[in-house]
PDB file of C-alpha atoms and ligand atoms in Angstrom:
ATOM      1  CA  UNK A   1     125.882  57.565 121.731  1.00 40.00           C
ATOM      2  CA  UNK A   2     126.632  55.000 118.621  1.00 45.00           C
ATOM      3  CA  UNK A   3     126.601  52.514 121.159  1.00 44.00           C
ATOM      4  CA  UNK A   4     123.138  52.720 122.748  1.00 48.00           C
ATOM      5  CA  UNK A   5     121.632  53.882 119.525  1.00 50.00           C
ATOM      6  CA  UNK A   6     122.268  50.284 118.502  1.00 50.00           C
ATOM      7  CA  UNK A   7     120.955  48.878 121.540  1.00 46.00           C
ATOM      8  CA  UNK A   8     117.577  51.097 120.891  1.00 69.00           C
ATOM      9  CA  UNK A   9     117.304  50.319 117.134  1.00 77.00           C
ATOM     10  CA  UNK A  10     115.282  47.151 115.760  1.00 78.00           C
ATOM     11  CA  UNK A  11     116.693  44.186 115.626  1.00 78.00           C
ATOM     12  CA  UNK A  12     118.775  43.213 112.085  1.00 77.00           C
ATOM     13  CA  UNK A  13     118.752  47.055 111.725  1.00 85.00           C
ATOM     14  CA  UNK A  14     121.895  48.445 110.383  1.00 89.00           C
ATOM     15  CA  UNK A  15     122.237  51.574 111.724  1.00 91.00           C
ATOM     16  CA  UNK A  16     126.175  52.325 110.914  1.00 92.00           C
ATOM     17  CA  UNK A  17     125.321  52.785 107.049  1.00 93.00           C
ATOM     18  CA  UNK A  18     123.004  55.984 106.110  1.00 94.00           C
ATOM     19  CA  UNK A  19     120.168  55.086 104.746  1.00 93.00           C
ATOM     20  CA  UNK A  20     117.350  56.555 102.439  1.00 94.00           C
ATOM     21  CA  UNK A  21     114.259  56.738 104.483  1.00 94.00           C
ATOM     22  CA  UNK A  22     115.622  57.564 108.121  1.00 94.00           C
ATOM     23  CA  UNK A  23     117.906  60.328 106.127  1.00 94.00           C
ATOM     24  CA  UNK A  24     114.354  62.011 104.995  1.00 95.00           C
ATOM     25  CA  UNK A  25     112.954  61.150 108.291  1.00 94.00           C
ATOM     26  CA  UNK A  26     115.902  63.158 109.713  1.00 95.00           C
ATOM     27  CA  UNK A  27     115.014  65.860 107.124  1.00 94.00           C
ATOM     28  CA  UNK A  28     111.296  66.193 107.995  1.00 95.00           C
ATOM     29  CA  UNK A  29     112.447  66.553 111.983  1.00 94.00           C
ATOM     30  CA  UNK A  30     111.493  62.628 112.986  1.00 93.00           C
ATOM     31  CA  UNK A  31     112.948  60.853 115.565  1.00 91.00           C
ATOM     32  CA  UNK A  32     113.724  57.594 113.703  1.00 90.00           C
ATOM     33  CA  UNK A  33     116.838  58.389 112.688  1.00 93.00           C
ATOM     34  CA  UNK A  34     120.600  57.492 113.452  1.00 94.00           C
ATOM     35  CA  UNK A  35     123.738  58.840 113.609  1.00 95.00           C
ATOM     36  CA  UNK A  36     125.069  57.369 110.297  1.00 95.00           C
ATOM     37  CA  UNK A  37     121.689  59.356 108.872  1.00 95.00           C
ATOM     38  CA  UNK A  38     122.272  62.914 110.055  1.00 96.00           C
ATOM     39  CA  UNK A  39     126.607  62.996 109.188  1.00 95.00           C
ATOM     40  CA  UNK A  40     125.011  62.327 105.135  1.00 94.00           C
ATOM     41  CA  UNK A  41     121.927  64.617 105.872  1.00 95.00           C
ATOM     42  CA  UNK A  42     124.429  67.286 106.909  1.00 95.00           C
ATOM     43  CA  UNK A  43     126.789  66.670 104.014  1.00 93.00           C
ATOM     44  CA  UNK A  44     123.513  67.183 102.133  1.00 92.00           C
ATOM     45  CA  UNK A  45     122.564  70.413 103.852  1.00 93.00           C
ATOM     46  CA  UNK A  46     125.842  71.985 103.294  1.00 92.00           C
ATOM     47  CA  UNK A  47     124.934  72.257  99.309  1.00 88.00           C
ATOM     48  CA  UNK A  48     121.385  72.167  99.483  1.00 88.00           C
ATOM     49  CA  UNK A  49     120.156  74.349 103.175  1.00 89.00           C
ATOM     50  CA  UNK A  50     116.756  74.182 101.890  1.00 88.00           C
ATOM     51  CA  UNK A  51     116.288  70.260 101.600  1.00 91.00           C
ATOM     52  CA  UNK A  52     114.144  69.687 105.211  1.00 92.00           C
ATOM     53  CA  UNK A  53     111.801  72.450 103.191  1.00 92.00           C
ATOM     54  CA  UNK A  54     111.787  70.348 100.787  1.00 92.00           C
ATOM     55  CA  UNK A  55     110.588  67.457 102.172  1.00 94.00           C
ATOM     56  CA  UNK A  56     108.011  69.244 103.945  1.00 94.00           C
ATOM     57  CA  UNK A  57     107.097  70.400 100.287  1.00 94.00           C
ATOM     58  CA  UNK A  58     106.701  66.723  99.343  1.00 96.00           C
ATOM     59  CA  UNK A  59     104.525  65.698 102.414  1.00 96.00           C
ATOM     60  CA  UNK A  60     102.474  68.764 101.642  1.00 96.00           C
ATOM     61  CA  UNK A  61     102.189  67.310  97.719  1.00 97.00           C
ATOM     62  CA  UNK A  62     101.152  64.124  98.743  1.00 98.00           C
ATOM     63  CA  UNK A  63      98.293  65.315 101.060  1.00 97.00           C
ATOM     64  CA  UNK A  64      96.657  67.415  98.399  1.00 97.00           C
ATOM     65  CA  UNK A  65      96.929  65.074  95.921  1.00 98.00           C
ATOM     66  CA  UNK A  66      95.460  62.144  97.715  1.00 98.00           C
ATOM     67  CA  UNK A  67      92.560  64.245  99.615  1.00 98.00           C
ATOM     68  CA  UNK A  68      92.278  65.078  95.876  1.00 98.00           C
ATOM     69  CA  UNK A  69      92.094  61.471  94.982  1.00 98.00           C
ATOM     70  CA  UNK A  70      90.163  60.051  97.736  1.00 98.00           C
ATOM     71  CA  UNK A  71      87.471  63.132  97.643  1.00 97.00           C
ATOM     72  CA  UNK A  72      86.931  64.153  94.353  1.00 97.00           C
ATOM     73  CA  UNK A  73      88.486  61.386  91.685  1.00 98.00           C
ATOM     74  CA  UNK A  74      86.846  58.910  93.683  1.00 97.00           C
ATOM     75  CA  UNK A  75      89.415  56.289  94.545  1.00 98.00           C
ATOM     76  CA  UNK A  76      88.958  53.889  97.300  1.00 98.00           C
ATOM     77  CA  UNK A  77      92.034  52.067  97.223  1.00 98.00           C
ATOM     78  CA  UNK A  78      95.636  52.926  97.216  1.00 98.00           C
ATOM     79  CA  UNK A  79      99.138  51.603  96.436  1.00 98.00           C
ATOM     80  CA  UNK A  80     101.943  53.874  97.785  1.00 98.00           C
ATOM     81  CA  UNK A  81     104.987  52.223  96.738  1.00 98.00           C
ATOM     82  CA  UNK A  82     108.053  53.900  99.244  1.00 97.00           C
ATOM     83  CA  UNK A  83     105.750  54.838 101.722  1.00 96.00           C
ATOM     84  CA  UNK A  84     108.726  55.425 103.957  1.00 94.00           C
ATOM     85  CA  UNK A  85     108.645  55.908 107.914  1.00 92.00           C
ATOM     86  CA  UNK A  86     104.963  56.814 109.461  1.00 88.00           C
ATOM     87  CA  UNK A  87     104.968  60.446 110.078  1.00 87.00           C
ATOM     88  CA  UNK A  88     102.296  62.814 110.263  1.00 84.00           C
ATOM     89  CA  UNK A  89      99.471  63.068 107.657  1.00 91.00           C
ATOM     90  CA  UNK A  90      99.653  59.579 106.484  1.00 94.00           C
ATOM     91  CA  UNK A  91      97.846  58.097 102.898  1.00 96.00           C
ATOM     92  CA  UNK A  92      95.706  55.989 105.192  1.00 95.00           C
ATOM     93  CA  UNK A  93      94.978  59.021 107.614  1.00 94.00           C
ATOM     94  CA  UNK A  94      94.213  61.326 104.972  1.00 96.00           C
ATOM     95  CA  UNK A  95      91.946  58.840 102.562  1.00 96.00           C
ATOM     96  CA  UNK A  96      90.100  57.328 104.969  1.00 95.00           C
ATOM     97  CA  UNK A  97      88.898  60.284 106.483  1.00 95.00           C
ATOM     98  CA  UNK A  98      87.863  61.831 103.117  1.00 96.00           C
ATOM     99  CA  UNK A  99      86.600  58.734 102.065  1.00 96.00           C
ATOM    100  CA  UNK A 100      86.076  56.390 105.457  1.00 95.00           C
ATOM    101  CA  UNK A 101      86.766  52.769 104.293  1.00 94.00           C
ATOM    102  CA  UNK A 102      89.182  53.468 101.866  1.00 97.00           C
ATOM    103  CA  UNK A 103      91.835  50.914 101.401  1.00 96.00           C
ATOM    104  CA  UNK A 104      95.721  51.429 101.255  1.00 96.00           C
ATOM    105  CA  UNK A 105      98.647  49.276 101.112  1.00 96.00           C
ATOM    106  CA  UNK A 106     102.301  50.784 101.903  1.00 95.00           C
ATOM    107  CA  UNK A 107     104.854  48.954  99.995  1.00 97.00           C
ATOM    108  CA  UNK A 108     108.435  49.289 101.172  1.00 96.00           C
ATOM    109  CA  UNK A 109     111.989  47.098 100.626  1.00 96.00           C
ATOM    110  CA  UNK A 110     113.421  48.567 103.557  1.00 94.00           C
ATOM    111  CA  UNK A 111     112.750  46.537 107.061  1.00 91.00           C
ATOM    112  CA  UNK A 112     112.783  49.367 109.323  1.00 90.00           C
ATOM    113  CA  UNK A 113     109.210  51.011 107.507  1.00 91.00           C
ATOM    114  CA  UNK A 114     107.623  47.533 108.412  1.00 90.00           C
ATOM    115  CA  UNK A 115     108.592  47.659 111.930  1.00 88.00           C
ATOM    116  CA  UNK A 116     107.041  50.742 112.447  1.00 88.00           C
ATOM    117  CA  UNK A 117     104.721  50.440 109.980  1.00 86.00           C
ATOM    118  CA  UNK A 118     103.204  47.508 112.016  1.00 83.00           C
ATOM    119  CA  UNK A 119     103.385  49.357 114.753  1.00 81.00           C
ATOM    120  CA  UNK A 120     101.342  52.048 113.780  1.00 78.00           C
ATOM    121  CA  UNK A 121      98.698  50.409 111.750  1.00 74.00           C
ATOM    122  CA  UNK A 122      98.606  47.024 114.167  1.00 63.00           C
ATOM    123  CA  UNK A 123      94.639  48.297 114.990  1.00 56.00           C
ATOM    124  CA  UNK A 124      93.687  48.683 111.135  1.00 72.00           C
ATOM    125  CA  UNK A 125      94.144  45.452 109.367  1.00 75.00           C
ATOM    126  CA  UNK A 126      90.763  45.856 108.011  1.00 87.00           C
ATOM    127  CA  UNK A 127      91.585  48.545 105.844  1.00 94.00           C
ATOM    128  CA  UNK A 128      95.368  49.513 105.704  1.00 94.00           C
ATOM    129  CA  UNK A 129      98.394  47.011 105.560  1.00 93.00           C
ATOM    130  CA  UNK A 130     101.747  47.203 104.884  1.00 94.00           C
ATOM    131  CA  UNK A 131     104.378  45.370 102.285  1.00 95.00           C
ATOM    132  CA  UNK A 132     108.082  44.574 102.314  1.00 95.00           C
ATOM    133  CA  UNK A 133     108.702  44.317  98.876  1.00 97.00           C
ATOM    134  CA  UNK A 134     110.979  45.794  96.176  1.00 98.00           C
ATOM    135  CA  UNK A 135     109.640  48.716  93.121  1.00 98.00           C
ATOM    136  CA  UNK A 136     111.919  46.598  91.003  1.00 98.00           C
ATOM    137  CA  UNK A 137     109.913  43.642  90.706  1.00 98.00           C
ATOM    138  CA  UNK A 138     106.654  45.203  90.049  1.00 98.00           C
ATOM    139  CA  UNK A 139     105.326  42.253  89.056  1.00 97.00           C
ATOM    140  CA  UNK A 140     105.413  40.764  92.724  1.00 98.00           C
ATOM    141  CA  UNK A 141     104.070  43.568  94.350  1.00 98.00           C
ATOM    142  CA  UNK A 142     100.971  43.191  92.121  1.00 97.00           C
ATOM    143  CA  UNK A 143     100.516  39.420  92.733  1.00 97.00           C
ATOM    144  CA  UNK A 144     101.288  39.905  96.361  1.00 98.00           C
ATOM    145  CA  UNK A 145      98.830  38.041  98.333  1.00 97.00           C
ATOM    146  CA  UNK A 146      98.894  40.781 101.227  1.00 95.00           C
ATOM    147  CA  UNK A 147      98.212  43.497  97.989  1.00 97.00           C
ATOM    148  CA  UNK A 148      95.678  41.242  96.449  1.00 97.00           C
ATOM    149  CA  UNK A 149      93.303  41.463 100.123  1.00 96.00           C
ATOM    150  CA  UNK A 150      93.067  44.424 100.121  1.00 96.00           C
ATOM    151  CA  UNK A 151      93.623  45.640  96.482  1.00 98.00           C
ATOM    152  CA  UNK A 152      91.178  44.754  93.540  1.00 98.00           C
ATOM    153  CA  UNK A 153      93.019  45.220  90.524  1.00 98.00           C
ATOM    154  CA  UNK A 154      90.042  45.437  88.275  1.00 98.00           C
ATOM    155  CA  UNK A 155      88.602  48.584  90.011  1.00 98.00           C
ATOM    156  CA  UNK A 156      90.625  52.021  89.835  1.00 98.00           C
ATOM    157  CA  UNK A 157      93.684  52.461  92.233  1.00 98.00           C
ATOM    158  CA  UNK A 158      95.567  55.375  93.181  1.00 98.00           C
ATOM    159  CA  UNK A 159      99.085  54.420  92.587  1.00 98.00           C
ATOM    160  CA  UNK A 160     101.630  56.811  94.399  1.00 98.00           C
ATOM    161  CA  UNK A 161     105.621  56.572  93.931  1.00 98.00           C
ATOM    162  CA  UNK A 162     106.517  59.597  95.503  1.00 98.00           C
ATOM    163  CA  UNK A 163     110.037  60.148  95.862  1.00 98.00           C
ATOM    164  CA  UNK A 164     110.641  56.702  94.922  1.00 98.00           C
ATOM    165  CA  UNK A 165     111.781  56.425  91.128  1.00 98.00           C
ATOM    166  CA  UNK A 166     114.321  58.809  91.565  1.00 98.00           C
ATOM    167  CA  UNK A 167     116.302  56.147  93.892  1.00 98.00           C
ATOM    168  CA  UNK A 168     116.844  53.883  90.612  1.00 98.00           C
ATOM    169  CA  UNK A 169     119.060  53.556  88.766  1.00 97.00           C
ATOM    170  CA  UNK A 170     119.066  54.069  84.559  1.00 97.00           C
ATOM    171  CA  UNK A 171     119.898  50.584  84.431  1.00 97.00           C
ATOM    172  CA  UNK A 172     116.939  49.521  86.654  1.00 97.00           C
ATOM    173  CA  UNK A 173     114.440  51.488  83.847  1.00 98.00           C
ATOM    174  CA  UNK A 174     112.132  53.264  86.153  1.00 98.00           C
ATOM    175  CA  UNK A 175     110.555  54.435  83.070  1.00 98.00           C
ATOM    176  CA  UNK A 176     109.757  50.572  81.994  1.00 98.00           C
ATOM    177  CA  UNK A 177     108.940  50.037  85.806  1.00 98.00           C
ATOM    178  CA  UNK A 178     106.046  52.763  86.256  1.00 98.00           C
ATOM    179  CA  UNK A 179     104.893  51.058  82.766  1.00 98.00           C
ATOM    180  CA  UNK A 180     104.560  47.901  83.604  1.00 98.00           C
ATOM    181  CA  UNK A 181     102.608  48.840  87.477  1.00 98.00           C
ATOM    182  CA  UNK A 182     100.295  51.364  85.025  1.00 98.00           C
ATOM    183  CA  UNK A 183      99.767  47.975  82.264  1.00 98.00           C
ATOM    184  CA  UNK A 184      97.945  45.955  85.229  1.00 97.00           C
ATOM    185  CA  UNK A 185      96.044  48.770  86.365  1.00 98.00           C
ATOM    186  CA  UNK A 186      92.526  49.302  85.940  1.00 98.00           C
ATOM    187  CA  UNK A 187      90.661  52.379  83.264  1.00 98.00           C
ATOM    188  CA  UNK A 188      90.498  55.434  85.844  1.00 98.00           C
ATOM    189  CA  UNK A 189      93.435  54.397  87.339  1.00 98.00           C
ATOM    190  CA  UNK A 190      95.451  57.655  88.764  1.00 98.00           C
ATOM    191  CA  UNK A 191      99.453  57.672  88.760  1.00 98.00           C
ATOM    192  CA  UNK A 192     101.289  60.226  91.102  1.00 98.00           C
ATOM    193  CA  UNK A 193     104.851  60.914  91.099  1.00 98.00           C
ATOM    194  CA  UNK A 194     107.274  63.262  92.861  1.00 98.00           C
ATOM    195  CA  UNK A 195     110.966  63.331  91.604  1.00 98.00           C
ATOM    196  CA  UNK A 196     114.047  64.642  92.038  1.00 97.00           C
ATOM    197  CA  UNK A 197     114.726  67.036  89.011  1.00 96.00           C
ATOM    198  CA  UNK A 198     117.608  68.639  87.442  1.00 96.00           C
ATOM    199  CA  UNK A 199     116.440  72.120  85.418  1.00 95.00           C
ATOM    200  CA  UNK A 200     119.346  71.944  82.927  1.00 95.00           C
ATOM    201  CA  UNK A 201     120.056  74.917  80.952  1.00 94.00           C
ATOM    202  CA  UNK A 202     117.057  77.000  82.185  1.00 91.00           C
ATOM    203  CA  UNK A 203     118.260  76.921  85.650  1.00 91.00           C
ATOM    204  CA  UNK A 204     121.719  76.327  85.343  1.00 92.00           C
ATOM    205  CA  UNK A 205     122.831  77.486  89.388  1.00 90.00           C
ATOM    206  CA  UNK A 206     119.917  75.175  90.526  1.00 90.00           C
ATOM    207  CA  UNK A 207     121.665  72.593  88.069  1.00 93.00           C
ATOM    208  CA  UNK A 208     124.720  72.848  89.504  1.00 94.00           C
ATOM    209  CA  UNK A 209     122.882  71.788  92.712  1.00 92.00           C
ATOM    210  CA  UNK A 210     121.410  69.185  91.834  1.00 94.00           C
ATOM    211  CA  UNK A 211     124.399  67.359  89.956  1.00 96.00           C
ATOM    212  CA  UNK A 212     126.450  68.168  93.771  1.00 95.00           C
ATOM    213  CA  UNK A 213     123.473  66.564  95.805  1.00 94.00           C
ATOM    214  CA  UNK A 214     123.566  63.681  92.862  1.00 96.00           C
ATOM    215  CA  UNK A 215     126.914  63.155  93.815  1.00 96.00           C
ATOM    216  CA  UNK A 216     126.517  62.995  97.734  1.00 94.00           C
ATOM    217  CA  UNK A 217     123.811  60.815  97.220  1.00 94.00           C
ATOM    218  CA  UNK A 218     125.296  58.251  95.363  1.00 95.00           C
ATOM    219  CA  UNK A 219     128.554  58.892  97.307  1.00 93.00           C
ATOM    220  CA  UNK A 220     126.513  57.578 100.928  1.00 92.00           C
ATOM    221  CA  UNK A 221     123.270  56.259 100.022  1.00 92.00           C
ATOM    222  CA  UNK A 222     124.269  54.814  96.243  1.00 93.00           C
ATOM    223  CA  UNK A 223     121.309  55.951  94.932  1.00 94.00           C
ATOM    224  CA  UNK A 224     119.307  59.406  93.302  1.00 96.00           C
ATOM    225  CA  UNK A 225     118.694  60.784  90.343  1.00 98.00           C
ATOM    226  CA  UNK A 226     117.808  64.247  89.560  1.00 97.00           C
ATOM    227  CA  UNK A 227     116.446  63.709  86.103  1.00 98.00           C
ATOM    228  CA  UNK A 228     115.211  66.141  83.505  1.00 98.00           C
ATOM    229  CA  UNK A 229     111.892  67.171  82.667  1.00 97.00           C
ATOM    230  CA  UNK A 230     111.369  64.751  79.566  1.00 98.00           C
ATOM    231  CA  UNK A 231     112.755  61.455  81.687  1.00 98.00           C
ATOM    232  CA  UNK A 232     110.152  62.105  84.195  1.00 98.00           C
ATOM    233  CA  UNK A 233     107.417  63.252  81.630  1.00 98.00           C
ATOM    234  CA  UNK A 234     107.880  59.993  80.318  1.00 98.00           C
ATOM    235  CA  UNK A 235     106.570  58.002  83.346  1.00 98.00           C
ATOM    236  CA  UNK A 236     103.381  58.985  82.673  1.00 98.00           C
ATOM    237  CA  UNK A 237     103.601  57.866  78.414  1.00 97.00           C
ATOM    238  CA  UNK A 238     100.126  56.913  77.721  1.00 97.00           C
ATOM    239  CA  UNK A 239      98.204  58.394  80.557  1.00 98.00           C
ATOM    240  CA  UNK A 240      95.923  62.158  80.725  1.00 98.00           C
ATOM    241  CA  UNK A 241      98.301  64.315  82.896  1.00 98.00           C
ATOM    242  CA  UNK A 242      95.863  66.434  84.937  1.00 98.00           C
ATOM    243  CA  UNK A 243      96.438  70.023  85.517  1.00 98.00           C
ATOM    244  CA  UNK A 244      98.702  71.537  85.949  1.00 98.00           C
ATOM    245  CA  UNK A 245     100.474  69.081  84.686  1.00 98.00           C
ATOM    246  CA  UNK A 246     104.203  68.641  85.798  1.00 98.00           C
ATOM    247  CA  UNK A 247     104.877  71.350  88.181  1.00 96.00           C
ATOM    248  CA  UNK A 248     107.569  72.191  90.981  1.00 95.00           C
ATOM    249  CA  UNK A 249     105.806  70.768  93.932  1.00 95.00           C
ATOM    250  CA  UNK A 250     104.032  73.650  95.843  1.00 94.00           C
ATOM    251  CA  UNK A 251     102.703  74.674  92.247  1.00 94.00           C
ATOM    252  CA  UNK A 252     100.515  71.543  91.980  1.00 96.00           C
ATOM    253  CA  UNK A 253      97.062  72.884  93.467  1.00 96.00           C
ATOM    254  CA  UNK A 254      98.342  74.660  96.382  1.00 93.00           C
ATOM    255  CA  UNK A 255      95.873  74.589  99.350  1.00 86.00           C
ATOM    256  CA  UNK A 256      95.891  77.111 101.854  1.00 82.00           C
ATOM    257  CA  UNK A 257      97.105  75.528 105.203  1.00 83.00           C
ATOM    258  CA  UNK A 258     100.547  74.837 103.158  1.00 86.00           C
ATOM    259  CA  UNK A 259     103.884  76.062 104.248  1.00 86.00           C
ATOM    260  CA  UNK A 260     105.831  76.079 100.706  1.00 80.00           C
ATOM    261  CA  UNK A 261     104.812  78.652  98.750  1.00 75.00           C
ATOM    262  CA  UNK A 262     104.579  78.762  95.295  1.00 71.00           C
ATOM    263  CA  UNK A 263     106.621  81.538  93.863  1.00 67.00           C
ATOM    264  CA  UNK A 264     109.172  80.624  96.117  1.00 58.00           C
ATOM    265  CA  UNK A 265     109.755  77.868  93.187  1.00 62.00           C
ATOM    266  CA  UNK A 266     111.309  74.585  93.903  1.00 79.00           C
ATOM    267  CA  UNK A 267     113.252  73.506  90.731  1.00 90.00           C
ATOM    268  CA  UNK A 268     114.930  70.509  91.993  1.00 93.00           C
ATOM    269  CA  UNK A 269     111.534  68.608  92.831  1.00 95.00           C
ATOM    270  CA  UNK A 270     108.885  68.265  90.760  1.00 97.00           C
ATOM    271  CA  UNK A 271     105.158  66.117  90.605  1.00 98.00           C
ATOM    272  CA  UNK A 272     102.548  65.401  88.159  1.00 98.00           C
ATOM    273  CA  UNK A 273      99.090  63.316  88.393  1.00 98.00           C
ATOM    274  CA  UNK A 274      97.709  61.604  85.885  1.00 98.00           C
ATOM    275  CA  UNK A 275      94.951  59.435  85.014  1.00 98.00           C
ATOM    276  CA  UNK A 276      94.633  55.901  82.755  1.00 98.00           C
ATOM    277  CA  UNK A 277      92.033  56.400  80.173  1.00 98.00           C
TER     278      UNK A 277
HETATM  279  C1  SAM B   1     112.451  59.471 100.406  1.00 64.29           C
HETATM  280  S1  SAM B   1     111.453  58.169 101.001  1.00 64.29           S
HETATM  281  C2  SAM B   1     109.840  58.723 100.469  1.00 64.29           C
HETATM  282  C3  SAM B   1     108.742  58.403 101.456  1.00 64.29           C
HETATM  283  C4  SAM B   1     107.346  58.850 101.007  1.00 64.29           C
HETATM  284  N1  SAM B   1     106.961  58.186  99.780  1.00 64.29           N
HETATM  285  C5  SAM B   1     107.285  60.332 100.819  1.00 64.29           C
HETATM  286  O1  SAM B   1     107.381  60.797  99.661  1.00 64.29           O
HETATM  287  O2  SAM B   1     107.145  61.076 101.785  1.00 64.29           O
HETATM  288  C6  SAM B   1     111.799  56.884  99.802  1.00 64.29           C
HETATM  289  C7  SAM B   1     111.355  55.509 100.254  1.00 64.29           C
HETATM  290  O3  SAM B   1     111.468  54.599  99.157  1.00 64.29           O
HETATM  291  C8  SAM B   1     111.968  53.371  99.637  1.00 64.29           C
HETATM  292  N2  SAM B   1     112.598  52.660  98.517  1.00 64.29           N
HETATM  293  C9  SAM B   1     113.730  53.007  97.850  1.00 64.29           C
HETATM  294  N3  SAM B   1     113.978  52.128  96.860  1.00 64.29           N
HETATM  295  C10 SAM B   1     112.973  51.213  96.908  1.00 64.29           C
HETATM  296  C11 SAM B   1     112.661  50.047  96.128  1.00 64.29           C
HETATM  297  N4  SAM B   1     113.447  49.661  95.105  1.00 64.29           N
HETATM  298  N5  SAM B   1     111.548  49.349  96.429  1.00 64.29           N
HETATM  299  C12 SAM B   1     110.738  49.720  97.479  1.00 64.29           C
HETATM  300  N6  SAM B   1     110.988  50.814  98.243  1.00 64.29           N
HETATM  301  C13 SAM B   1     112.088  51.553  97.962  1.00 64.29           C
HETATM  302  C14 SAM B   1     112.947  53.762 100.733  1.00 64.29           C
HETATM  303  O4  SAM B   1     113.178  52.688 101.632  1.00 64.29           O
HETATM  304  C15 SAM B   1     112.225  54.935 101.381  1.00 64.29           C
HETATM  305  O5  SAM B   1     111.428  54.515 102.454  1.00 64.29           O
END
């Protein structure tokens, strides 16, 4: 199977080495996955059996919050920084039919996201591109001329880095990152994170989880984070966190067509939106 899974997977693909985006495309039931992918996705599952409802959470976060964006804040152009694989209920798919017209660029490092990406968004050049670029050099993605075409810097822009941050490093600053992408953002700006996120003390069982999925993680992949409330908190330094503020994921304005259920609380992944005043 190893063999013709190579033959069937992009060109300058590595598929022998998990990796982070076709692991969660494994864990929200897509196809775009390899074998490499699901051995680490079940090592995964085996300490955390509620991770592909987690994901789904996720997905489910980032459609509420930008329909939210797109039909009631009023932005009209989007940065999603580790968009990931297409799947469904896309940024683009969801903002532009809120808002028709609206712009959104999908940034991504990894190769495989462009090749689909391209794929999928080859009719919409117009309106929706996408970027192979890295969160750690922020300052490139801004200046980007592929960004700049579609994004104008001195009008508001919906920056989302969902389940992103948590896949750098201390050393990389993440903190210092999402500071210096808010700095060269326009007044009305919105910033939306979701993040891997280790309860401490007040949780300690789901702690325990989430320093064995830490280990996995950096074990096969070499990145993740779960990091405590006041490390993500402090992404959003200097910015109005709307309510409810920093919540486990299905907490954050739950709609009703959603499948995670608040109540049934998901400590080990948490969001937040806020705006720049
Ligand atoms: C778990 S996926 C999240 C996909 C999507 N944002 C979501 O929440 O459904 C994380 C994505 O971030 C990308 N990524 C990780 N580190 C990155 C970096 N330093 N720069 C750009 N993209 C990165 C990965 O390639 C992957 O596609």
């Amino acid at each position: 199977m190893a063999d013709g899974e190579r033959e069937q997977a992009p060109k300058g693909i590595d598929t022998t080495k998990p990796n982070v985006s076709r692991v969660y495309d494994f864990m929200l039931g897509g196809k775009d996955n390899y074998e490499a992918d699901r051995q680490m996705a079940h090592r995964a599952l085996e300490i955390a059996p509620d991770a592909p409802e987690a994901a789904r959470a996720n997905r489910e976060f980032l459609g509420r919050v930008v329909r939210f964006l797109a039909a009631e804040a009023g932005v009209r152009q989007f940065l999603d920084i580790g968009s990931g694989l297409p799947t469904q209920g896309n940024v683009h798919e969801i903002a532009q039919s809120a808002a028709p017209g609206t712009r959104v660029v999908y940034v991504d490092n990894d190769p495989i996201v462009l090749v689909h990406g391209r794929a999928l968004l080859a009719v919409d050049e117009g309106s929706t591109t996408v970027v192979e670029a890295d969160l750690r050099e922020p300052d490139r993605i801004i200046d980007h001329p592929e960004v700049r075409r579609l994004i104008d810097f001195d009008r508001p822009v919906g920056l989302l880095m969902f389940a992103i941050l948590h896949h750098l490093t201390d050393d990389e600053d993440p903190a210092g990152i999402a500071a210096r992408m808010v700095d060269r953002l326009a007044p009305g700006s919105h910033l939306a994170v979701s993040h891997f996120h280790n309860p401490g003390l007040a949780y300690p069982e789901v702690s325990r989880q989430a320093f064995a999925a830490e280990k996995i993680f950096n074990e096969t992949l070499g990145t993740g984070r779960w990091r405590t409330r006041e490390e993500i908190l402090a992404y959003f330094d200097g910015l109005d966190l709307l309510e409810p503020g920093l919540v486990p994921l299905p907490e954050w304005r739950p709609g009703s067509g959603d499948r995670a259920v608040p109540g049934i609380t998901y400590h080990t992944f948490v969001g937040a939106v806020a705006r720049k005043p």
